[in-house]
Short mmCIF file of C-alpha atoms in Angstrom, two decimals:
data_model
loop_
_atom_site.label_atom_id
_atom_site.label_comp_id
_atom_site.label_asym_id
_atom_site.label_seq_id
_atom_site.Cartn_x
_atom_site.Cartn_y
_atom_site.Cartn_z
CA UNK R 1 -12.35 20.63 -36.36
CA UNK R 2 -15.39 18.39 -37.36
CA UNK R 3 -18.04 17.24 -34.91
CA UNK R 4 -17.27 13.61 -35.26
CA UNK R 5 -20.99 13.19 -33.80
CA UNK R 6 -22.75 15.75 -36.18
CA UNK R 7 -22.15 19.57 -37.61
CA UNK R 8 -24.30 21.21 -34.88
CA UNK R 9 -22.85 23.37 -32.87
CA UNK R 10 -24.40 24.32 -29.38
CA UNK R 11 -27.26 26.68 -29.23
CA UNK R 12 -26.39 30.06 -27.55
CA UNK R 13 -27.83 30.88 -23.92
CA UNK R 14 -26.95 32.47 -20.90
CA UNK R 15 -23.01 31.28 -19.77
CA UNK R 16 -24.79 30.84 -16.47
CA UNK R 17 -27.59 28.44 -17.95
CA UNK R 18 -26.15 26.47 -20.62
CA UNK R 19 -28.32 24.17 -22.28
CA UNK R 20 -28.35 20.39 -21.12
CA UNK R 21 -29.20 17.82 -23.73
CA UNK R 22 -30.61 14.65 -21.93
CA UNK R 23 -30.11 11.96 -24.03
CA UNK R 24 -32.51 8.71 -23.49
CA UNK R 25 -31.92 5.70 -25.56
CA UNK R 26 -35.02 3.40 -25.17
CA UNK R 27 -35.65 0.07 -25.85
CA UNK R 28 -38.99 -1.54 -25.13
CA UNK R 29 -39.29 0.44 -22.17
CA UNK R 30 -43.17 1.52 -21.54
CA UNK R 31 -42.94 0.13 -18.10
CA UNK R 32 -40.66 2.87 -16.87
CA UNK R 33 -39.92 5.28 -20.17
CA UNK R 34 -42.82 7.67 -18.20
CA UNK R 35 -40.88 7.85 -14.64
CA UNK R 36 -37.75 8.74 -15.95
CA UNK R 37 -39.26 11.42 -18.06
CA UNK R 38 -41.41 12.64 -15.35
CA UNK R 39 -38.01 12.88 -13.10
CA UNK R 40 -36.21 14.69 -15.97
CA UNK R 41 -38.90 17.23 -16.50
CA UNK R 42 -39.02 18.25 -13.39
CA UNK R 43 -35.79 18.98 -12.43
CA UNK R 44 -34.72 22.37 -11.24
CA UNK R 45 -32.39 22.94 -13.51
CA UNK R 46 -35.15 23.83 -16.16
CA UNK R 47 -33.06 24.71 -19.15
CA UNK R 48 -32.88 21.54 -20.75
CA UNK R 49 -33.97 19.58 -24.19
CA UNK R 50 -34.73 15.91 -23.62
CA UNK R 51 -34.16 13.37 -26.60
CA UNK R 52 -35.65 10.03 -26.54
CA UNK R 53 -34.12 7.93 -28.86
CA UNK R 54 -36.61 4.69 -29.43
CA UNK R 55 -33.78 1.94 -30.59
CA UNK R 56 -36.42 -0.24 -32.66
CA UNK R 57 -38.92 -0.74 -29.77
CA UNK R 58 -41.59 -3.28 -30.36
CA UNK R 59 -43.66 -1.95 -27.37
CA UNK R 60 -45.59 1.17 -26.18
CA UNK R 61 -42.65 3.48 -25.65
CA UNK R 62 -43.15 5.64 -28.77
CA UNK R 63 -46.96 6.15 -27.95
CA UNK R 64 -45.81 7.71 -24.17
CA UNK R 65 -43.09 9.94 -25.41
CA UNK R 66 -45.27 11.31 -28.24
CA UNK R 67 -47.44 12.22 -24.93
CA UNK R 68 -45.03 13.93 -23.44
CA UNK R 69 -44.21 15.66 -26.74
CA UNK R 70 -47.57 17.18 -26.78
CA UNK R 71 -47.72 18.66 -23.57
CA UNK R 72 -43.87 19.82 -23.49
CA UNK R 73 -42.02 21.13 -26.47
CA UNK R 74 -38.44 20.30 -24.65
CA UNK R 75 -38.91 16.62 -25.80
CA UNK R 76 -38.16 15.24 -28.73
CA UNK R 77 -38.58 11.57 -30.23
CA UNK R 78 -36.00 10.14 -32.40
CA UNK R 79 -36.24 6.77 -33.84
CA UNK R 80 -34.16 4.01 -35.58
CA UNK R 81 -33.74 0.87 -36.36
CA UNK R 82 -32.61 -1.18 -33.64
CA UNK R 83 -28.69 -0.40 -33.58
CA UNK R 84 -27.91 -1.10 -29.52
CA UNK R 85 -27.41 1.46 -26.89
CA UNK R 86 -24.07 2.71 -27.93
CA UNK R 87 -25.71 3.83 -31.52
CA UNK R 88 -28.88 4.93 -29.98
CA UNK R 89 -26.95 7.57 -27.91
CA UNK R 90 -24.64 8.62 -30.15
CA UNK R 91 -27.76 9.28 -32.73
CA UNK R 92 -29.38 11.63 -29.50
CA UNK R 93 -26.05 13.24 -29.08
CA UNK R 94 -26.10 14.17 -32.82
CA UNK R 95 -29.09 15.83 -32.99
CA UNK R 96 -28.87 17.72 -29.61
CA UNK R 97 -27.79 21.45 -29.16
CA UNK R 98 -26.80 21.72 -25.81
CA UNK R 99 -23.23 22.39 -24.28
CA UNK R 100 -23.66 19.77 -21.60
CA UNK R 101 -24.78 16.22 -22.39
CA UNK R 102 -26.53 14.08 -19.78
CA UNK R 103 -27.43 10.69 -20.77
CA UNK R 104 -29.83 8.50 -18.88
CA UNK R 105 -30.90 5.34 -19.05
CA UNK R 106 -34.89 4.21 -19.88
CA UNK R 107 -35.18 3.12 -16.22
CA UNK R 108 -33.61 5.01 -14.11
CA UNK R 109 -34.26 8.35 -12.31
CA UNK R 110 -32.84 11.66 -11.68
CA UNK R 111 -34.19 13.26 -8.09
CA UNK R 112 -34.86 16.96 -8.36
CA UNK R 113 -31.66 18.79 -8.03
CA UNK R 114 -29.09 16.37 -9.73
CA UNK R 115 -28.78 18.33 -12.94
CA UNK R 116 -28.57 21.68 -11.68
CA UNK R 117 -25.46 20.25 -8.98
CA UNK R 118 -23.95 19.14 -12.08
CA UNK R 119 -24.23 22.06 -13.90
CA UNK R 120 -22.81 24.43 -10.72
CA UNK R 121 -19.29 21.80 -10.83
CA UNK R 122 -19.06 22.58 -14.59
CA UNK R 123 -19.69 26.73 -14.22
CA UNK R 124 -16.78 26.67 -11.83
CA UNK R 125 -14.03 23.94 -13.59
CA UNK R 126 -11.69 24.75 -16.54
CA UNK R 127 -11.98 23.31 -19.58
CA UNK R 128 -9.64 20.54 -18.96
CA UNK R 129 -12.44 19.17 -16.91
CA UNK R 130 -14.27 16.86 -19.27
CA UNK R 131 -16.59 15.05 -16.77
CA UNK R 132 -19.04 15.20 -13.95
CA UNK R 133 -20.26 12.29 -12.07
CA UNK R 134 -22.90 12.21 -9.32
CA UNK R 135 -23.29 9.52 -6.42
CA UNK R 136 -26.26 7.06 -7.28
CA UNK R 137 -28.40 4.63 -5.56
CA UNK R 138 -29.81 1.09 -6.56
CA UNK R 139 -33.69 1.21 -6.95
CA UNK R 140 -36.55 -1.44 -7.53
CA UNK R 141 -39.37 -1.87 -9.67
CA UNK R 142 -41.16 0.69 -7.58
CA UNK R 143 -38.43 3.30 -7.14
CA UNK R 144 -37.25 1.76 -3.81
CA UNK R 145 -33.71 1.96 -2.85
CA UNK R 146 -32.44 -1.54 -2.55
CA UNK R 147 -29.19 -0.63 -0.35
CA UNK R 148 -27.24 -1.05 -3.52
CA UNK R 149 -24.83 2.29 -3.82
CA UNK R 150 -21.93 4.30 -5.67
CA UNK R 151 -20.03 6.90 -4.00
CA UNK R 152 -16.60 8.38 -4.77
CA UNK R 153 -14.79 11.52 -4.36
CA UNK R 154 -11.94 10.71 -7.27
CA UNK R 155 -11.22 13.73 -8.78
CA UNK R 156 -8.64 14.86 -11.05
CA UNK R 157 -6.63 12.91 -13.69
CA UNK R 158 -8.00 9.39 -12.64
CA UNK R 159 -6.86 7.07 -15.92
CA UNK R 160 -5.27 4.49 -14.21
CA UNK R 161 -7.91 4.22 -11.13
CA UNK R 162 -10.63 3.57 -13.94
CA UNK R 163 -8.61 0.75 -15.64
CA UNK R 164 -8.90 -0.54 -11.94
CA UNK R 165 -12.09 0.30 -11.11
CA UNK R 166 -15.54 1.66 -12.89
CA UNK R 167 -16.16 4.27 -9.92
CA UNK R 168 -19.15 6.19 -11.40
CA UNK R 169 -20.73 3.05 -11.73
CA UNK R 170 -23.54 3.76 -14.79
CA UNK R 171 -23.99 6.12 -17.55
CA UNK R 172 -27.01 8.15 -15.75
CA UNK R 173 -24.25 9.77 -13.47
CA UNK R 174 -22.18 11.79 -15.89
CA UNK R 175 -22.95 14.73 -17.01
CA UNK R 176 -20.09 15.79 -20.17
CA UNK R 177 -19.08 18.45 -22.26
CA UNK R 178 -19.88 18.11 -25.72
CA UNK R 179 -16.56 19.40 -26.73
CA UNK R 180 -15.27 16.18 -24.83
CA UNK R 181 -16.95 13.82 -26.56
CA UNK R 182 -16.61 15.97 -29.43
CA UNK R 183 -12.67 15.14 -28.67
CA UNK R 184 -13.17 11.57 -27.50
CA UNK R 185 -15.59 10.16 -30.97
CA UNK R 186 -18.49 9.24 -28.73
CA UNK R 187 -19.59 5.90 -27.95
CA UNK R 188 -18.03 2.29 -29.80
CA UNK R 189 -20.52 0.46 -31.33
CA UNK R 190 -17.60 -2.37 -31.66
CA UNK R 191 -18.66 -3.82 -28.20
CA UNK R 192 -22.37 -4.77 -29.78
CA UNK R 193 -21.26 -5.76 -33.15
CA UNK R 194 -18.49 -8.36 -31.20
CA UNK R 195 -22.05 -9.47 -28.93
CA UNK R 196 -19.93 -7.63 -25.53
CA UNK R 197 -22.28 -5.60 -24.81
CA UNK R 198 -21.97 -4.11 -21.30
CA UNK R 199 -19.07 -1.94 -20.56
CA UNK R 200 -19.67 0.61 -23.76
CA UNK R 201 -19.92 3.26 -20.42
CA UNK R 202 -16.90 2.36 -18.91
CA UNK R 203 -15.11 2.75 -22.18
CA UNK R 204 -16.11 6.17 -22.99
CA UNK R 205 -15.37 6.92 -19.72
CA UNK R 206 -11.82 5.73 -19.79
CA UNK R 207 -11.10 7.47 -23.33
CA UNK R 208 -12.29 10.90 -21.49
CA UNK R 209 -10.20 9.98 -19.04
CA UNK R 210 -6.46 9.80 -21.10
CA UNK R 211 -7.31 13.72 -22.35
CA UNK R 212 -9.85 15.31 -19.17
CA UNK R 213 -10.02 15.96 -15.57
CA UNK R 214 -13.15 14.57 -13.83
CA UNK R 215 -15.26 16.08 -10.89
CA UNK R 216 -17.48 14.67 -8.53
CA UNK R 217 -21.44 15.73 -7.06
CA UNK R 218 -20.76 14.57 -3.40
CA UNK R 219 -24.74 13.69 -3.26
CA UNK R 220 -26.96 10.86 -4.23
CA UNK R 221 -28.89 12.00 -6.93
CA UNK R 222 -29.52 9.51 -9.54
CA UNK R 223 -31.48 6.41 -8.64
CA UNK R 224 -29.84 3.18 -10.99
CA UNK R 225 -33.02 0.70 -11.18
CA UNK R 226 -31.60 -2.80 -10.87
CA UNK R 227 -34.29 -5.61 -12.62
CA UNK R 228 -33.62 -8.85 -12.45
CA UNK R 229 -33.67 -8.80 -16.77
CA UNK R 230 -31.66 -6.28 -17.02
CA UNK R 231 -27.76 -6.44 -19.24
CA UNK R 232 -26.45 -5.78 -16.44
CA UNK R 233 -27.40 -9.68 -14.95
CA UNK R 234 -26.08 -11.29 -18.64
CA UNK R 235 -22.52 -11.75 -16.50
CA UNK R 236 -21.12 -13.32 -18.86
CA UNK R 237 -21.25 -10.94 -21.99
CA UNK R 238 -20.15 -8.23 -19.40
CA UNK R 239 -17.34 -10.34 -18.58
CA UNK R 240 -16.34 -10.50 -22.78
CA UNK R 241 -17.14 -6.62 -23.15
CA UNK R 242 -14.91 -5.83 -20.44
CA UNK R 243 -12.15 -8.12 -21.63
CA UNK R 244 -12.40 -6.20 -25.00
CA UNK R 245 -11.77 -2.61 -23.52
CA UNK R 246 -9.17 -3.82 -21.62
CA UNK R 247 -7.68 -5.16 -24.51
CA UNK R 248 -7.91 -1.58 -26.40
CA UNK R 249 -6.10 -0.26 -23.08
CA UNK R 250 -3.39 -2.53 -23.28
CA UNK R 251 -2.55 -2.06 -26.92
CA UNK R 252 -2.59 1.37 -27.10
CA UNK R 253 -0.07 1.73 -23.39
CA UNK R 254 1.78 -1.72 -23.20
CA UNK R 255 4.09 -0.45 -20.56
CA UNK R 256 1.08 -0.02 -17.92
CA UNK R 257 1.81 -2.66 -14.81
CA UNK R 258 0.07 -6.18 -15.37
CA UNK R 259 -1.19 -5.70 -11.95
CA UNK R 260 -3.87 -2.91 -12.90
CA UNK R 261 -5.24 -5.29 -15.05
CA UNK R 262 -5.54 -8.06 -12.90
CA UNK R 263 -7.10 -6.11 -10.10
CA UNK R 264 -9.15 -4.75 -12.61
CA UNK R 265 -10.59 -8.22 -13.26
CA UNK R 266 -10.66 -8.69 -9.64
CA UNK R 267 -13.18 -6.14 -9.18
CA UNK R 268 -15.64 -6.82 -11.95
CA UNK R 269 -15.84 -10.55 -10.38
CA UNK R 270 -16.18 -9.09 -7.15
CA UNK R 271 -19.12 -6.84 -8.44
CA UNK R 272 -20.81 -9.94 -10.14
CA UNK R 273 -20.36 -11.66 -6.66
CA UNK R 274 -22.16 -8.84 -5.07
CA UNK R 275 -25.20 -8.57 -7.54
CA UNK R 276 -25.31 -12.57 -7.51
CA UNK R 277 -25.80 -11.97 -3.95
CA UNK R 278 -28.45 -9.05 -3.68
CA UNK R 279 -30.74 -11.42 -5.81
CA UNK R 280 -29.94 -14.21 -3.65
CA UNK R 281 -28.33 -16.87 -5.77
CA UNK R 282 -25.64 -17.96 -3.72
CA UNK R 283 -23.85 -20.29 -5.68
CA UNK R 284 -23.40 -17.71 -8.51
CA UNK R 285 -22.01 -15.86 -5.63
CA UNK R 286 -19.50 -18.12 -4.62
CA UNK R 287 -18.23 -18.89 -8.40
CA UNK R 288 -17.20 -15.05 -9.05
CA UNK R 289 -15.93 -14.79 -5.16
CA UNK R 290 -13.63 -17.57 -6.11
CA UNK R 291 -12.70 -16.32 -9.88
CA UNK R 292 -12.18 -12.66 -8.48
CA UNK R 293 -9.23 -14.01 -6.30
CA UNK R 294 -7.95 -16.12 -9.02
CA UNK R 295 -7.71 -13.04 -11.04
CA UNK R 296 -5.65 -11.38 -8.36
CA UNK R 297 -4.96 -13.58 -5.19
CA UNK R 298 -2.23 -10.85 -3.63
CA UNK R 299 -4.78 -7.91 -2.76
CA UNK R 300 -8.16 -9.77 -3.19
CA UNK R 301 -7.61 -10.62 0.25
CA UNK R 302 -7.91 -7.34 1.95
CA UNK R 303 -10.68 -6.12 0.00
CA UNK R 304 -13.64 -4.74 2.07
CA UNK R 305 -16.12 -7.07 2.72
CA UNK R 306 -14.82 -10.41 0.91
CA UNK R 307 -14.95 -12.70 3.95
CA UNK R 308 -18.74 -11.03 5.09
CA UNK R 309 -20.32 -12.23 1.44
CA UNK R 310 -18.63 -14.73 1.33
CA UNK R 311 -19.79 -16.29 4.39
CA UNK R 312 -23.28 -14.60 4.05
CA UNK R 313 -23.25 -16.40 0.51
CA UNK R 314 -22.65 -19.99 2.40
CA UNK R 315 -25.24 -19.50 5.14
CA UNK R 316 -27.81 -18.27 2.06
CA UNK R 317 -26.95 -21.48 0.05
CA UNK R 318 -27.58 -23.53 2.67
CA UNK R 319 -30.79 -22.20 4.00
CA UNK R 320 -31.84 -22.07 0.05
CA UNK R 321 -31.92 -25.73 0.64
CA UNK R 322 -34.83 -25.25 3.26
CA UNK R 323 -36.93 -22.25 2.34
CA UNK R 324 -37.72 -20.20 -0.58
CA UNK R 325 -38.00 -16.46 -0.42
CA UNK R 326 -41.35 -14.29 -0.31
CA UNK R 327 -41.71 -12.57 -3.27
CA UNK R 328 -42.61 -8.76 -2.71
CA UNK R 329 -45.36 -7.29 -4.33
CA UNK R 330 -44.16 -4.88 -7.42
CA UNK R 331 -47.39 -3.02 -7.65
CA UNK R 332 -47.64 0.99 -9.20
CA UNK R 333 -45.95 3.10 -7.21
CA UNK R 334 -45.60 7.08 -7.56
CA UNK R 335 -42.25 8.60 -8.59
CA UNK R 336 -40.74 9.21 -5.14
CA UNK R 337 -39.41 12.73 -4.85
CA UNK R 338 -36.57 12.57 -2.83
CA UNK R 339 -34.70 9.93 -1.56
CA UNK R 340 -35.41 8.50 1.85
CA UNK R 341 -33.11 10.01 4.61
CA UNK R 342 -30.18 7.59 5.07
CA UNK R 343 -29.80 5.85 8.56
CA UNK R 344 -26.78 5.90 10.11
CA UNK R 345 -25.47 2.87 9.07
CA UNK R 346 -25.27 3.99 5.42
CA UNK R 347 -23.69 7.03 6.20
CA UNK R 348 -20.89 5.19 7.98
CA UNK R 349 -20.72 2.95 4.78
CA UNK R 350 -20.40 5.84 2.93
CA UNK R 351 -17.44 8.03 4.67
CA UNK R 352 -16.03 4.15 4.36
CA UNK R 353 -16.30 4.10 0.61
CA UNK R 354 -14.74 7.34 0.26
CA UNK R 355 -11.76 6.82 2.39
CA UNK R 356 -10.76 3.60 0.84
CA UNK R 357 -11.55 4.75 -2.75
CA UNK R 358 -9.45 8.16 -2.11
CA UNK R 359 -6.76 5.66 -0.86
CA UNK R 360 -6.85 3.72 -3.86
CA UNK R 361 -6.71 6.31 -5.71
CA UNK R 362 -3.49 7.74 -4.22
CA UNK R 363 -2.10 4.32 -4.09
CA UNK R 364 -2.62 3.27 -7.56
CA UNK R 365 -1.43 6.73 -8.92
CA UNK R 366 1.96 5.70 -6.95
CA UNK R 367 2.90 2.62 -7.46
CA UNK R 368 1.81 3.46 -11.98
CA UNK R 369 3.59 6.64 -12.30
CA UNK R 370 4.50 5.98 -16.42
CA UNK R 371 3.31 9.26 -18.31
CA UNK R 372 0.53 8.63 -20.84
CA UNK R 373 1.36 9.16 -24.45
CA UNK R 374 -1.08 11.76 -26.63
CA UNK R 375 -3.91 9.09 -27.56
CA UNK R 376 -4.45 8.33 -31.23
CA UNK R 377 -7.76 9.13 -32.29
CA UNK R 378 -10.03 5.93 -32.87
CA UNK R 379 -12.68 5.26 -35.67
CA UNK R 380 -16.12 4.10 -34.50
CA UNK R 381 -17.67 3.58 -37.61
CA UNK R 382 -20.92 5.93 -38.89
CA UNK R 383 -24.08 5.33 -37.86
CA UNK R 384 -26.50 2.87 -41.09
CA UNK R 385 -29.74 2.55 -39.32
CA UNK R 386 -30.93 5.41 -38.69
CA UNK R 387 -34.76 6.04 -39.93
#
């Protein structure tokens, strides 16, 4: 069959070290392009190839990779006209080699042993098992966790838990086989061209989903920068591109329950409400509190920790009314090595998260027991802007 992303097929090495293609799709990112290459590169997993795919940067981030070029021969720069994210990785996948693919984002970080954990799940799965996700951490401009985190233990055929829920949280925590996305078309540039940008992760994840198994890395090994300019804050055009690929879900299995969908919904509010929150503007807060239990008032109810923001949200809008918030000072900081060891309290968050997410899982699996029909192959278009 052919590579939908590209006639190369991956280099030959050791079936105990296969090659890992990192693929980085940059956009005006000299402010952080340097950690996350210095955290890639020294990894130890070593046998890697690193692709930096500039998107049409207007900045300094060509100048530092062409750096890194010089003094290490595993990185490579690609460049194009800017095409969005989506187009940008696809491009890296094409022109990479390696078995494994491991995309990461401009600014975030892999700590030292996240590849190589990856890599160990894959050497001992079957090829039905498409995906690898690790657990990940928010960070700051410096590299400081923020308390922000994503941890899950889902494992298996987990379709209808990721309608419900985006448990891996960001592309910088899958690793995937290239005959996956080989399978799967790669990632839809119809989000960007339809100004949705936001969920193009989520999506690819979902259409691995119908045909793979997923594992998980029960560690925290990617650090998942949140900045307060970031797509991630445009709420809104997350809210369209999510709409969209639930829309592509729907038409292609019409008899899945309406109730996956609306706790689906329910979630993503519930996420916005929670970001709103850790960059304290409360009344943003409140507004996706109260649309997530429009979108499903039955369960929204019993979710963890709805009536704790929500009250923290009203004390913070009312003190906003008093004080303003210190800002912290976002000087140069080095890449931080490892993360910081975890007080109790976030380990007990933690076994927390996985119980209830294993529950869900179980539950949602039970109560949406329809059998998936084979999935039509989908057209994504070819990739014009390529230099």
């Amino acid at each position: 069959m052919q590579n939908p992303l590209g006639n190369r097929l991956p280099t030959d090495h050791c079936c105990c070290h296969p090659l890992v293609s990192v693929i980085i799709p940059a956009y005006n990112a000299e402010h952080f392009i340097a950690q996350t290459l210095d955290s890639v590169l020294t990894q130890t997993y070593q046998s890697l190839e690193v692709l930096v795919v500039d998107d049409g940067s207007q900045d300094g981030t060509a100048a530092i990779v062409n750096n890194y070029m010089a003094a290490d021969s595993r990185v490579k720069l690609l460049q194009q006209n800017n095409a969005g994210v989506a187009a940008a990785r696809n491009l890296g996948i094409e022109r990479s080699t390696g078995e494994l693919i491991a995309p990461i984002d401009a600014d975030d970080i892999f700590y030292p042993e996240h590849i190589e954990k990856q890599v160990e799940i894959f050497a001992t799965s079957p090829p039905s098992v498409g995906l690898v996700y690790a657990w990940s951490v928010d960070i700051d401009e410096v590299s400081t966790p923020t308390g922000g985190l994503r941890a899950a233990t889902i494992e298996g055929n987990v379709y209808k838990t990721l309608i419900c829920h985006n448990f891996i949280g960001n592309a910088s925590a899958s690793m995937i086989r290239r005959s996956c996305l080989n399978a799967v078309g790669g990632y839809s540039s119809n989000l960007r061209a339809q100004n949705a940008q936001g969920c193009e992760d989520w999506d690819l994840f979902l259409r691995i989903a119908e045909q793979f198994e997923f594992r998980a890395v029960p560690t925290f090994s990617v650090g998942y920068r949140k900045l307060l300019n970031s797509m991630s804050k445009d709420y809104r055009q997350m809210a369209r591109s999510h709409s969209l690929v639930m829309a592509n879900v729907r038409q292609r299995y019409p008899t899945l329950p309406n109730f996956l969908f609306r706790l689906s919904a329910s979630n993503l509010y519930f996420y916005f409400a929670h970001q709103s929150n850790g960059g304290h503007n409360y009344s943003t807060t409140l507004t996706w509190l109260r649309q997530a239990i429009q979108a499903d008032p039955l369960t929204c109810w019993i979710r963890l920790g709805l009536y704790q923001l929500t009250l923290k949200s009203l004390w913070g809008w009312g003190m906003a009314q008093w004080s303003e918030r210190p800002r912290h000072d976002r000087s140069t900081q080095p890449l931080p090595l490892e993360l910081p060891k975890a007080p109790h309290t976030v380990l007990w968050e933690v076994r927390l998260l996985l119980a209830v997410g294993n529950g869900f899982h179980w539950l949602i699996s039970a109560l949406a027991r329809q059998t998936l029909a084979q999935p039509q192959p989908l057209n994504f278009g070819t990739r014009e802007n390529a230099l």
